[in-house]
Amino acid sequence: MLLDSARNRNALSRQLVSELASALDACAGDPSVRAIVITGEGPAFCAGADLKEQGDGKGPGPVSFPSVLTRIAEHRCPVVARVNGAVRAGGIGLMAACDIVVAPADATFAFSEVRIGVVPAIIAVPVLARMNPTAAHEYFLTGSAFDAAEAVRTGLVNRAVPSGELDSAVAAYTGALVRGGPEALAAAKRLRRTVPSEDPAAAFERLQALSSRHFASEEGRAGISAMLEKKPAPWIPGNSDRA
């Protein structure tokens, strides 16, 4: 899935946001899609909001940016951000909404909003769900740029690699992801969003029921049977035993 607007560093224009939503929806309806990779065209991943559009008084387009972030977070498929270069402002929110983030070691990041008199408001939702809150607070306030090593240290990025190893690192993640049961992956994605805010006693009760449902499900039974028989699970691509 390509952010294809290199002329403005893949800024989040109405058109780009709408195209991204449509692509996510198409993947949701295609059972052959097991994992999604989002990357950018050109030297930048995403420069954040399209500032020219922000000033034209027309408001958001047919699809809002929060709607896209929600689509990513709630998508049945794991979503990997293949960060191909610099990321700023709203682009970090897009990246943070993804399940796995891989970046080149020379990428830079900045919450640059305050430096133009605006606030990293919408993106605070996905960013604060994964980034160390003390570090996020510092960078929200200062707008200072930081490197990929710092992004990893603060939890914003999963892995930083030399630029020449970016594709192989992404492929390693997607190869691991498609080995998981599709229903189990969708349920596992929800854990990060739901468990931290729950009362522990209520969480244990709900999650015990969730665990039991998945052990008893057709997918769970098939996966356990395959493991005991030392066979690949039926959902793994290329498995000749797939239904």
PDB file of C-alpha atoms in Angstrom:
ATOM      1  CA  MET A   1       0.000   0.000   0.000  1.00  0.00           C
ATOM      2  CA  LEU A   2       1.789   3.082  -1.295  1.00  0.00           C
ATOM      3  CA  LEU A   3       1.523   6.697  -0.170  1.00  0.00           C
ATOM      4  CA  ASP A   4       1.999   7.986  -3.697  1.00  0.00           C
ATOM      5  CA  SER A   5       2.383  11.765  -3.529  1.00  0.00           C
ATOM      6  CA  ALA A   6       6.113  12.388  -3.536  1.00  0.00           C
ATOM      7  CA  ARG A   7       5.636  15.956  -4.850  1.00  0.00           C
ATOM      8  CA  ASN A   8       4.499  17.046  -1.362  1.00  0.00           C
ATOM      9  CA  ARG A   9       6.377  14.409   0.632  1.00  0.00           C
ATOM     10  CA  ASN A  10       3.251  12.251   0.871  1.00  0.00           C
ATOM     11  CA  ALA A  11       1.377  14.843   2.891  1.00  0.00           C
ATOM     12  CA  LEU A  12      -2.032  13.787   4.147  1.00  0.00           C
ATOM     13  CA  SER A  13      -4.172  15.457   1.512  1.00  0.00           C
ATOM     14  CA  ARG A  14      -7.880  14.731   1.175  1.00  0.00           C
ATOM     15  CA  GLN A  15      -7.128  12.565  -1.851  1.00  0.00           C
ATOM     16  CA  LEU A  16      -4.354  10.575  -0.192  1.00  0.00           C
ATOM     17  CA  VAL A  17      -6.440   9.957   2.950  1.00  0.00           C
ATOM     18  CA  SER A  18      -9.385   8.828   0.827  1.00  0.00           C
ATOM     19  CA  GLU A  19      -7.214   6.532  -1.290  1.00  0.00           C
ATOM     20  CA  LEU A  20      -5.651   5.007   1.807  1.00  0.00           C
ATOM     21  CA  ALA A  21      -9.094   4.335   3.307  1.00  0.00           C
ATOM     22  CA  SER A  22     -10.277   2.702   0.078  1.00  0.00           C
ATOM     23  CA  ALA A  23      -7.207   0.481  -0.083  1.00  0.00           C
ATOM     24  CA  LEU A  24      -7.649  -0.604   3.539  1.00  0.00           C
ATOM     25  CA  ASP A  25     -11.309  -1.393   2.917  1.00  0.00           C
ATOM     26  CA  ALA A  26     -10.453  -3.418  -0.180  1.00  0.00           C
ATOM     27  CA  CYS A  27      -7.932  -5.468   1.803  1.00  0.00           C
ATOM     28  CA  ALA A  28     -10.481  -6.044   4.576  1.00  0.00           C
ATOM     29  CA  GLY A  29     -12.830  -7.625   2.049  1.00  0.00           C
ATOM     30  CA  ASP A  30     -10.211  -9.849   0.424  1.00  0.00           C
ATOM     31  CA  PRO A  31      -9.527 -13.012   2.466  1.00  0.00           C
ATOM     32  CA  SER A  32      -6.359 -13.678   0.467  1.00  0.00           C
ATOM     33  CA  VAL A  33      -4.756 -10.589   2.055  1.00  0.00           C
ATOM     34  CA  ARG A  34      -3.079 -11.680   5.270  1.00  0.00           C
ATOM     35  CA  ALA A  35      -0.848  -8.708   6.095  1.00  0.00           C
ATOM     36  CA  ILE A  36      -0.622  -5.122   4.873  1.00  0.00           C
ATOM     37  CA  VAL A  37       2.503  -3.027   4.331  1.00  0.00           C
ATOM     38  CA  ILE A  38       2.243   0.765   4.128  1.00  0.00           C
ATOM     39  CA  THR A  39       5.177   2.704   2.685  1.00  0.00           C
ATOM     40  CA  GLY A  40       5.876   6.007   0.970  1.00  0.00           C
ATOM     41  CA  GLU A  41       6.971   7.061  -2.499  1.00  0.00           C
ATOM     42  CA  GLY A  42      10.133   9.140  -2.714  1.00  0.00           C
ATOM     43  CA  PRO A  43      12.552  10.136   0.034  1.00  0.00           C
ATOM     44  CA  ALA A  44       9.945  10.737   2.785  1.00  0.00           C
ATOM     45  CA  PHE A  45       7.390   8.477   4.410  1.00  0.00           C
ATOM     46  CA  CYS A  46       4.871  11.201   5.273  1.00  0.00           C
ATOM     47  CA  ALA A  47       5.204  14.923   6.010  1.00  0.00           C
ATOM     48  CA  GLY A  48       1.955  15.144   8.000  1.00  0.00           C
ATOM     49  CA  ALA A  49      -1.036  17.309   7.154  1.00  0.00           C
ATOM     50  CA  ASP A  50      -1.293  18.995   3.778  1.00  0.00           C
ATOM     51  CA  LEU A  51      -0.871  22.584   4.993  1.00  0.00           C
ATOM     52  CA  LYS A  52      -2.163  24.144   1.773  1.00  0.00           C
ATOM     53  CA  GLU A  53      -5.422  22.246   2.126  1.00  0.00           C
ATOM     54  CA  GLN A  54      -5.645  23.012   5.828  1.00  0.00           C
ATOM     55  CA  GLY A  55      -5.807  26.689   4.969  1.00  0.00           C
ATOM     56  CA  ASP A  56      -8.409  26.543   2.197  1.00  0.00           C
ATOM     57  CA  GLY A  57     -11.389  26.466   4.543  1.00  0.00           C
ATOM     58  CA  LYS A  58     -12.978  23.397   2.956  1.00  0.00           C
ATOM     59  CA  GLY A  59     -12.539  21.099   5.949  1.00  0.00           C
ATOM     60  CA  PRO A  60     -11.797  17.386   5.731  1.00  0.00           C
ATOM     61  CA  GLY A  61     -12.605  15.328   2.670  1.00  0.00           C
ATOM     62  CA  PRO A  62     -15.069  12.442   2.406  1.00  0.00           C
ATOM     63  CA  VAL A  63     -12.921  10.369   4.781  1.00  0.00           C
ATOM     64  CA  SER A  64     -11.425  11.830   7.952  1.00  0.00           C
ATOM     65  CA  PHE A  65      -7.895  11.120   9.158  1.00  0.00           C
ATOM     66  CA  PRO A  66      -9.191   9.676  12.480  1.00  0.00           C
ATOM     67  CA  SER A  67     -11.284   7.265  10.412  1.00  0.00           C
ATOM     68  CA  VAL A  68      -8.168   6.026   8.639  1.00  0.00           C
ATOM     69  CA  LEU A  69      -6.297   5.587  11.928  1.00  0.00           C
ATOM     70  CA  THR A  70      -9.256   3.610  13.255  1.00  0.00           C
ATOM     71  CA  ARG A  71      -9.344   1.461  10.117  1.00  0.00           C
ATOM     72  CA  ILE A  72      -5.688   0.550  10.664  1.00  0.00           C
ATOM     73  CA  ALA A  73      -6.089  -0.178  14.370  1.00  0.00           C
ATOM     74  CA  GLU A  74      -9.242  -2.258  13.893  1.00  0.00           C
ATOM     75  CA  HIS A  75      -8.267  -3.969  10.648  1.00  0.00           C
ATOM     76  CA  ARG A  76      -8.490  -7.734  10.671  1.00  0.00           C
ATOM     77  CA  CYS A  77      -4.976  -7.896   9.197  1.00  0.00           C
ATOM     78  CA  PRO A  78      -1.745  -6.886  10.909  1.00  0.00           C
ATOM     79  CA  VAL A  79      -0.422  -3.675   9.359  1.00  0.00           C
ATOM     80  CA  VAL A  80       3.307  -3.020   8.955  1.00  0.00           C
ATOM     81  CA  ALA A  81       4.713   0.467   8.401  1.00  0.00           C
ATOM     82  CA  ARG A  82       7.713   0.311   6.083  1.00  0.00           C
ATOM     83  CA  VAL A  83       9.148   3.723   6.891  1.00  0.00           C
ATOM     84  CA  ASN A  84      11.224   4.745   3.892  1.00  0.00           C
ATOM     85  CA  GLY A  85      12.472   8.137   5.104  1.00  0.00           C
ATOM     86  CA  ALA A  86      11.653  11.191   7.179  1.00  0.00           C
ATOM     87  CA  VAL A  87       8.378  11.273   9.129  1.00  0.00           C
ATOM     88  CA  ARG A  88       6.776  14.392  10.545  1.00  0.00           C
ATOM     89  CA  ALA A  89       3.692  15.320  12.543  1.00  0.00           C
ATOM     90  CA  GLY A  90       0.588  13.469  11.317  1.00  0.00           C
ATOM     91  CA  GLY A  91       2.806  10.999   9.488  1.00  0.00           C
ATOM     92  CA  ILE A  92       4.002   9.753  12.862  1.00  0.00           C
ATOM     93  CA  GLY A  93       0.381   9.183  13.855  1.00  0.00           C
ATOM     94  CA  LEU A  94      -0.176   7.119  10.718  1.00  0.00           C
ATOM     95  CA  MET A  95       2.940   5.120  11.460  1.00  0.00           C
ATOM     96  CA  ALA A  96       2.062   4.675  15.140  1.00  0.00           C
ATOM     97  CA  ALA A  97      -1.378   3.270  14.315  1.00  0.00           C
ATOM     98  CA  CYS A  98       0.318   0.350  12.565  1.00  0.00           C
ATOM     99  CA  ASP A  99       1.043  -2.884  14.415  1.00  0.00           C
ATOM    100  CA  ILE A 100       4.717  -3.143  13.437  1.00  0.00           C
ATOM    101  CA  VAL A 101       7.006  -0.285  12.424  1.00  0.00           C
ATOM    102  CA  VAL A 102      10.324  -0.823  10.621  1.00  0.00           C
ATOM    103  CA  ALA A 103      12.506   2.170   9.759  1.00  0.00           C
ATOM    104  CA  PRO A 104      15.881   2.829   8.174  1.00  0.00           C
ATOM    105  CA  ALA A 105      18.534   3.815  10.677  1.00  0.00           C
ATOM    106  CA  ASP A 106      18.952   7.226   9.036  1.00  0.00           C
ATOM    107  CA  ALA A 107      15.252   8.176   9.242  1.00  0.00           C
ATOM    108  CA  THR A 108      14.297  11.195  11.335  1.00  0.00           C
ATOM    109  CA  PHE A 109      11.096  11.971  13.193  1.00  0.00           C
ATOM    110  CA  ALA A 110       9.550  15.124  14.672  1.00  0.00           C
ATOM    111  CA  PHE A 111       6.272  16.245  16.164  1.00  0.00           C
ATOM    112  CA  SER A 112       6.640  19.593  14.454  1.00  0.00           C
ATOM    113  CA  GLU A 113       3.110  20.880  15.120  1.00  0.00           C
ATOM    114  CA  VAL A 114       3.894  23.314  17.937  1.00  0.00           C
ATOM    115  CA  ARG A 115       6.496  25.055  15.793  1.00  0.00           C
ATOM    116  CA  ILE A 116       3.756  26.261  13.472  1.00  0.00           C
ATOM    117  CA  GLY A 117       1.337  26.997  16.290  1.00  0.00           C
ATOM    118  CA  VAL A 118      -0.824  23.872  16.142  1.00  0.00           C
ATOM    119  CA  VAL A 119      -1.171  20.775  18.326  1.00  0.00           C
ATOM    120  CA  PRO A 120      -0.420  17.043  17.789  1.00  0.00           C
ATOM    121  CA  ALA A 121      -3.982  16.358  18.869  1.00  0.00           C
ATOM    122  CA  ILE A 122      -5.439  13.560  16.740  1.00  0.00           C
ATOM    123  CA  ILE A 123      -2.199  11.615  16.543  1.00  0.00           C
ATOM    124  CA  ALA A 124      -1.829  11.631  20.336  1.00  0.00           C
ATOM    125  CA  VAL A 125      -4.258   8.688  20.399  1.00  0.00           C
ATOM    126  CA  PRO A 126      -2.077   6.164  18.526  1.00  0.00           C
ATOM    127  CA  VAL A 127       1.235   7.711  19.592  1.00  0.00           C
ATOM    128  CA  LEU A 128       0.543   7.567  23.334  1.00  0.00           C
ATOM    129  CA  ALA A 129      -0.644   3.978  22.944  1.00  0.00           C
ATOM    130  CA  ARG A 130       2.848   2.865  21.952  1.00  0.00           C
ATOM    131  CA  MET A 131       5.434   5.539  22.826  1.00  0.00           C
ATOM    132  CA  ASN A 132       6.968   6.141  26.237  1.00  0.00           C
ATOM    133  CA  PRO A 133       4.739   8.938  27.591  1.00  0.00           C
ATOM    134  CA  THR A 134       7.602  10.942  29.094  1.00  0.00           C
ATOM    135  CA  ALA A 135       9.467  10.935  25.781  1.00  0.00           C
ATOM    136  CA  ALA A 136       6.284  11.736  23.852  1.00  0.00           C
ATOM    137  CA  HIS A 137       5.580  14.675  26.150  1.00  0.00           C
ATOM    138  CA  GLU A 138       9.090  16.034  25.599  1.00  0.00           C
ATOM    139  CA  TYR A 139       8.933  15.771  21.819  1.00  0.00           C
ATOM    140  CA  PHE A 140       5.345  17.069  21.638  1.00  0.00           C
ATOM    141  CA  LEU A 141       6.509  20.208  23.461  1.00  0.00           C
ATOM    142  CA  THR A 142       9.895  20.807  21.857  1.00  0.00           C
ATOM    143  CA  GLY A 143       9.156  19.764  18.278  1.00  0.00           C
ATOM    144  CA  SER A 144      12.771  18.611  18.118  1.00  0.00           C
ATOM    145  CA  ALA A 145      13.804  15.986  15.593  1.00  0.00           C
ATOM    146  CA  PHE A 146      15.023  12.614  16.818  1.00  0.00           C
ATOM    147  CA  ASP A 147      16.604   9.656  15.096  1.00  0.00           C
ATOM    148  CA  ALA A 148      15.539   6.065  14.532  1.00  0.00           C
ATOM    149  CA  ALA A 149      17.554   4.744  17.481  1.00  0.00           C
ATOM    150  CA  GLU A 150      15.636   7.087  19.783  1.00  0.00           C
ATOM    151  CA  ALA A 151      12.372   6.069  18.131  1.00  0.00           C
ATOM    152  CA  VAL A 152      13.160   2.439  18.952  1.00  0.00           C
ATOM    153  CA  ARG A 153      14.212   3.288  22.500  1.00  0.00           C
ATOM    154  CA  THR A 154      10.923   5.080  23.171  1.00  0.00           C
ATOM    155  CA  GLY A 155       8.749   2.337  21.662  1.00  0.00           C
ATOM    156  CA  LEU A 156       7.615   4.284  18.617  1.00  0.00           C
ATOM    157  CA  VAL A 157       9.496   2.022  16.170  1.00  0.00           C
ATOM    158  CA  ASN A 158       9.923  -1.735  16.508  1.00  0.00           C
ATOM    159  CA  ARG A 159      13.155  -2.054  14.565  1.00  0.00           C
ATOM    160  CA  ALA A 160      15.675   0.242  12.861  1.00  0.00           C
ATOM    161  CA  VAL A 161      17.945  -1.276  10.226  1.00  0.00           C
ATOM    162  CA  PRO A 162      20.426  -0.060   7.603  1.00  0.00           C
ATOM    163  CA  SER A 163      18.478   1.214   4.605  1.00  0.00           C
ATOM    164  CA  GLY A 164      19.720  -1.650   2.448  1.00  0.00           C
ATOM    165  CA  GLU A 165      18.155  -4.136   4.864  1.00  0.00           C
ATOM    166  CA  LEU A 166      14.741  -2.484   5.071  1.00  0.00           C
ATOM    167  CA  ASP A 167      12.944  -4.804   2.660  1.00  0.00           C
ATOM    168  CA  SER A 168      14.367  -7.968   4.186  1.00  0.00           C
ATOM    169  CA  ALA A 169      13.396  -6.812   7.667  1.00  0.00           C
ATOM    170  CA  VAL A 170       9.837  -6.097   6.530  1.00  0.00           C
ATOM    171  CA  ALA A 171       9.696  -9.459   4.756  1.00  0.00           C
ATOM    172  CA  ALA A 172      10.818 -11.207   7.945  1.00  0.00           C
ATOM    173  CA  TYR A 173       7.933  -9.606   9.828  1.00  0.00           C
ATOM    174  CA  THR A 174       5.298 -10.343   7.186  1.00  0.00           C
ATOM    175  CA  GLY A 175       6.582 -13.904   6.859  1.00  0.00           C
ATOM    176  CA  ALA A 176       6.124 -14.369  10.605  1.00  0.00           C
ATOM    177  CA  LEU A 177       2.710 -12.703  10.637  1.00  0.00           C
ATOM    178  CA  VAL A 178       1.146 -14.929   7.987  1.00  0.00           C
ATOM    179  CA  ARG A 179       2.027 -17.968  10.081  1.00  0.00           C
ATOM    180  CA  GLY A 180      -0.571 -16.853  12.629  1.00  0.00           C
ATOM    181  CA  GLY A 181      -4.216 -17.843  12.374  1.00  0.00           C
ATOM    182  CA  PRO A 182      -6.230 -15.019  10.783  1.00  0.00           C
ATOM    183  CA  GLU A 183      -8.899 -15.020  13.500  1.00  0.00           C
ATOM    184  CA  ALA A 184      -6.298 -15.252  16.253  1.00  0.00           C
ATOM    185  CA  LEU A 185      -4.307 -12.365  14.773  1.00  0.00           C
ATOM    186  CA  ALA A 186      -7.392 -10.151  14.647  1.00  0.00           C
ATOM    187  CA  ALA A 187      -8.176 -10.945  18.284  1.00  0.00           C
ATOM    188  CA  ALA A 188      -4.561 -10.470  19.365  1.00  0.00           C
ATOM    189  CA  LYS A 189      -4.524  -7.019  17.734  1.00  0.00           C
ATOM    190  CA  ARG A 190      -7.372  -5.934  20.005  1.00  0.00           C
ATOM    191  CA  LEU A 191      -5.486  -6.770  23.201  1.00  0.00           C
ATOM    192  CA  ARG A 192      -3.302  -3.659  23.091  1.00  0.00           C
ATOM    193  CA  ARG A 193      -6.337  -1.405  22.733  1.00  0.00           C
ATOM    194  CA  THR A 194      -8.566  -3.023  25.335  1.00  0.00           C
ATOM    195  CA  VAL A 195      -6.566  -4.645  28.128  1.00  0.00           C
ATOM    196  CA  PRO A 196      -4.590  -1.652  29.533  1.00  0.00           C
ATOM    197  CA  SER A 197      -7.769   0.247  30.460  1.00  0.00           C
ATOM    198  CA  GLU A 198      -9.573  -2.716  32.039  1.00  0.00           C
ATOM    199  CA  ASP A 199      -9.915  -3.616  35.691  1.00  0.00           C
ATOM    200  CA  PRO A 200      -7.642  -6.664  36.168  1.00  0.00           C
ATOM    201  CA  ALA A 201     -10.371  -8.900  37.587  1.00  0.00           C
ATOM    202  CA  ALA A 202     -12.741  -8.076  34.749  1.00  0.00           C
ATOM    203  CA  ALA A 203      -9.927  -8.484  32.223  1.00  0.00           C
ATOM    204  CA  PHE A 204      -9.038 -11.955  33.498  1.00  0.00           C
ATOM    205  CA  GLU A 205     -12.676 -13.047  33.292  1.00  0.00           C
ATOM    206  CA  ARG A 206     -13.139 -11.693  29.760  1.00  0.00           C
ATOM    207  CA  LEU A 207      -9.817 -13.013  28.515  1.00  0.00           C
ATOM    208  CA  GLN A 208     -10.394 -16.462  29.996  1.00  0.00           C
ATOM    209  CA  ALA A 209     -13.580 -16.641  27.926  1.00  0.00           C
ATOM    210  CA  LEU A 210     -11.717 -15.334  24.869  1.00  0.00           C
ATOM    211  CA  SER A 211      -9.003 -17.959  25.305  1.00  0.00           C
ATOM    212  CA  SER A 212     -11.571 -20.734  25.633  1.00  0.00           C
ATOM    213  CA  ARG A 213     -13.408 -19.609  22.499  1.00  0.00           C
ATOM    214  CA  HIS A 214     -10.261 -19.667  20.429  1.00  0.00           C
ATOM    215  CA  PHE A 215      -9.098 -23.044  21.758  1.00  0.00           C
ATOM    216  CA  ALA A 216     -12.521 -24.437  20.813  1.00  0.00           C
ATOM    217  CA  SER A 217     -12.748 -22.672  17.442  1.00  0.00           C
ATOM    218  CA  GLU A 218     -12.293 -24.415  14.125  1.00  0.00           C
ATOM    219  CA  GLU A 219      -9.112 -22.412  13.557  1.00  0.00           C
ATOM    220  CA  GLY A 220      -7.741 -23.277  17.003  1.00  0.00           C
ATOM    221  CA  ARG A 221      -8.494 -26.970  16.643  1.00  0.00           C
ATOM    222  CA  ALA A 222      -6.884 -27.036  13.199  1.00  0.00           C
ATOM    223  CA  GLY A 223      -3.770 -25.281  14.456  1.00  0.00           C
ATOM    224  CA  ILE A 224      -3.354 -27.556  17.463  1.00  0.00           C
ATOM    225  CA  SER A 225      -3.905 -30.638  15.310  1.00  0.00           C
ATOM    226  CA  ALA A 226      -1.288 -29.454  12.806  1.00  0.00           C
ATOM    227  CA  MET A 227       1.235 -28.825  15.582  1.00  0.00           C
ATOM    228  CA  LEU A 228       0.696 -32.261  17.141  1.00  0.00           C
ATOM    229  CA  GLU A 229       1.037 -33.883  13.731  1.00  0.00           C
ATOM    230  CA  LYS A 230       4.110 -31.774  12.975  1.00  0.00           C
ATOM    231  CA  LYS A 231       2.457 -30.270   9.895  1.00  0.00           C
ATOM    232  CA  PRO A 232       2.140 -26.635   8.794  1.00  0.00           C
ATOM    233  CA  ALA A 233      -1.053 -24.947   9.935  1.00  0.00           C
ATOM    234  CA  PRO A 234      -3.668 -24.901   7.142  1.00  0.00           C
ATOM    235  CA  TRP A 235      -3.653 -21.085   6.808  1.00  0.00           C
ATOM    236  CA  ILE A 236       0.076 -20.789   6.075  1.00  0.00           C
ATOM    237  CA  PRO A 237       0.612 -19.683   2.450  1.00  0.00           C
ATOM    238  CA  GLY A 238       1.868 -22.479   0.241  1.00  0.00           C
ATOM    239  CA  ASN A 239       0.572 -25.251   2.510  1.00  0.00           C
ATOM    240  CA  SER A 240      -0.799 -27.971   0.253  1.00  0.00           C
ATOM    241  CA  ASP A 241      -3.211 -29.036   3.011  1.00  0.00           C
ATOM    242  CA  ARG A 242      -5.061 -25.697   2.987  1.00  0.00           C
ATOM    243  CA  ALA A 243      -8.806 -25.996   2.699  1.00  0.00           C
TER     244      ALA A 243
END
